[in-house]
Amino acid sequence: MKRLILATALVLVAAPAAVADAARWRQVTASGGASIDQVGLVRTGDGVLHVAWHKGADLFHTAISRRGWVGATSPIQTGWTGHMDAALTAVPGGIRVIWGAIRSTDSNDPNQDLNTALSTDGGASWQLTPGSIIPRGAQAYGSDASATTLPNGTVLQAWA
């Protein structure tokens, strides 16, 4: 019985300390988004939660530490005609983002359907893969995406 009381007391003493060390709530995405917007999420091996989100013609990344501290926001791609909800997945050597979008109204632009970019520095910078990662005409540009990485490093993606 004494051990139970001591264990309960230790939990009650430790709980406020853990709460005090956690970050306060802070909005990650831009204000004014649509009620159906969804963020892409992936937690990497270092415990960081990576968030991909869009605002109009721009797609962004924000990292949140394992303690809940919101880091800087970096652009994944900006100035496109618009973005759908993106998916993030951890891959060997970095983080991959996949999203449906049309980069421009130029019909010769190679990025006109399902797109991907890779970050090898924790989301600080992103390298766009030229061209769609699916056959053109699949109309994934108008779809939200989801993705996962198989143990062998192969990325699977899905869209509506």
PDB file of N, CA and C in Angstrom, residues 101-102 107 109-114 132-143 159-160:
ATOM      1  N   ALA A 101      -1.232  18.500 -58.389  1.00  0.00           N
ATOM      2  CA  ALA A 101      -1.232  19.929 -58.719  1.00  0.00           C
ATOM      3  C   ALA A 101      -0.834  20.126 -60.174  1.00  0.00           C
ATOM      4  N   ILE A 102      -1.195  21.287 -60.671  1.00  0.00           N
ATOM      5  CA  ILE A 102      -0.746  21.745 -61.984  1.00  0.00           C
ATOM      6  C   ILE A 102       0.156  22.946 -61.732  1.00  0.00           C
ATOM      7  N   SER A 107       0.516  23.990 -71.376  1.00  0.00           N
ATOM      8  CA  SER A 107       0.251  22.561 -71.595  1.00  0.00           C
ATOM      9  C   SER A 107       1.529  21.748 -71.803  1.00  0.00           C
ATOM     10  N   ASP A 109       4.196  22.167 -69.830  1.00  0.00           N
ATOM     11  CA  ASP A 109       4.853  22.051 -68.526  1.00  0.00           C
ATOM     12  C   ASP A 109       4.803  20.587 -68.093  1.00  0.00           C
ATOM     13  N   PRO A 110       5.927  19.986 -67.735  1.00  0.00           N
ATOM     14  CA  PRO A 110       5.924  18.558 -67.394  1.00  0.00           C
ATOM     15  C   PRO A 110       5.263  18.232 -66.047  1.00  0.00           C
ATOM     16  N   ASN A 111       5.126  19.194 -65.152  1.00  0.00           N
ATOM     17  CA  ASN A 111       4.515  18.942 -63.844  1.00  0.00           C
ATOM     18  C   ASN A 111       3.035  19.312 -63.901  1.00  0.00           C
ATOM     19  N   GLN A 112       2.227  18.372 -64.377  1.00  0.00           N
ATOM     20  CA  GLN A 112       0.810  18.628 -64.603  1.00  0.00           C
ATOM     21  C   GLN A 112      -0.115  17.594 -63.964  1.00  0.00           C
ATOM     22  N   ASP A 113       0.363  16.757 -63.073  1.00  0.00           N
ATOM     23  CA  ASP A 113      -0.509  15.725 -62.517  1.00  0.00           C
ATOM     24  C   ASP A 113      -0.131  15.417 -61.077  1.00  0.00           C
ATOM     25  N   LEU A 114       0.588  14.327 -60.826  1.00  0.00           N
ATOM     26  CA  LEU A 114       1.016  13.960 -59.474  1.00  0.00           C
ATOM     27  C   LEU A 114       2.504  14.247 -59.373  1.00  0.00           C
ATOM     28  N   SER A 132       5.580  14.527 -64.026  1.00  0.00           N
ATOM     29  CA  SER A 132       4.631  13.811 -63.199  1.00  0.00           C
ATOM     30  C   SER A 132       5.183  12.424 -62.875  1.00  0.00           C
ATOM     31  N   ILE A 133       4.849  11.906 -61.707  1.00  0.00           N
ATOM     32  CA  ILE A 133       5.330  10.575 -61.326  1.00  0.00           C
ATOM     33  C   ILE A 133       4.345   9.484 -61.738  1.00  0.00           C
ATOM     34  N   ILE A 134       3.313   9.863 -62.465  1.00  0.00           N
ATOM     35  CA  ILE A 134       2.357   8.912 -63.032  1.00  0.00           C
ATOM     36  C   ILE A 134       2.155   9.302 -64.492  1.00  0.00           C
ATOM     37  N   PRO A 135       1.559   8.424 -65.302  1.00  0.00           N
ATOM     38  CA  PRO A 135       1.308   8.804 -66.698  1.00  0.00           C
ATOM     39  C   PRO A 135       0.403  10.034 -66.777  1.00  0.00           C
ATOM     40  N   ARG A 136       0.729  10.930 -67.675  1.00  0.00           N
ATOM     41  CA  ARG A 136      -0.094  12.134 -67.856  1.00  0.00           C
ATOM     42  C   ARG A 136      -1.506  11.758 -68.235  1.00  0.00           C
ATOM     43  N   GLY A 137      -2.445  12.547 -67.740  1.00  0.00           N
ATOM     44  CA  GLY A 137      -3.833  12.321 -68.062  1.00  0.00           C
ATOM     45  C   GLY A 137      -4.596  11.545 -67.000  1.00  0.00           C
ATOM     46  N   ALA A 138      -3.923  11.128 -65.956  1.00  0.00           N
ATOM     47  CA  ALA A 138      -4.597  10.373 -64.889  1.00  0.00           C
ATOM     48  C   ALA A 138      -5.451  11.281 -64.011  1.00  0.00           C
ATOM     49  N   GLN A 139      -5.285  12.578 -64.169  1.00  0.00           N
ATOM     50  CA  GLN A 139      -6.061  13.598 -63.470  1.00  0.00           C
ATOM     51  C   GLN A 139      -5.843  13.604 -61.959  1.00  0.00           C
ATOM     52  N   ALA A 140      -4.679  13.182 -61.506  1.00  0.00           N
ATOM     53  CA  ALA A 140      -4.359  13.231 -60.080  1.00  0.00           C
ATOM     54  C   ALA A 140      -4.143  14.666 -59.609  1.00  0.00           C
ATOM     55  N   TYR A 141      -4.004  15.605 -60.551  1.00  0.00           N
ATOM     56  CA  TYR A 141      -3.812  17.008 -60.172  1.00  0.00           C
ATOM     57  C   TYR A 141      -4.960  17.533 -59.330  1.00  0.00           C
ATOM     58  N   GLY A 142      -6.119  16.933 -59.438  1.00  0.00           N
ATOM     59  CA  GLY A 142      -7.283  17.372 -58.682  1.00  0.00           C
ATOM     60  C   GLY A 142      -7.570  16.501 -57.479  1.00  0.00           C
ATOM     61  N   SER A 143      -6.606  15.723 -57.053  1.00  0.00           N
ATOM     62  CA  SER A 143      -6.831  14.760 -55.972  1.00  0.00           C
ATOM     63  C   SER A 143      -5.868  14.962 -54.818  1.00  0.00           C
ATOM     64  N   TRP A 159      -4.189   8.216 -54.906  1.00  0.00           N
ATOM     65  CA  TRP A 159      -4.967   9.437 -55.085  1.00  0.00           C
ATOM     66  C   TRP A 159      -6.358   9.030 -55.529  1.00  0.00           C
ATOM     67  N   ALA A 160      -7.281   9.956 -55.426  1.00  0.00           N
ATOM     68  CA  ALA A 160      -8.673   9.653 -55.766  1.00  0.00           C
ATOM     69  C   ALA A 160      -8.921   9.839 -57.236  1.00  0.00           C
TER      70      ALA A 160
END
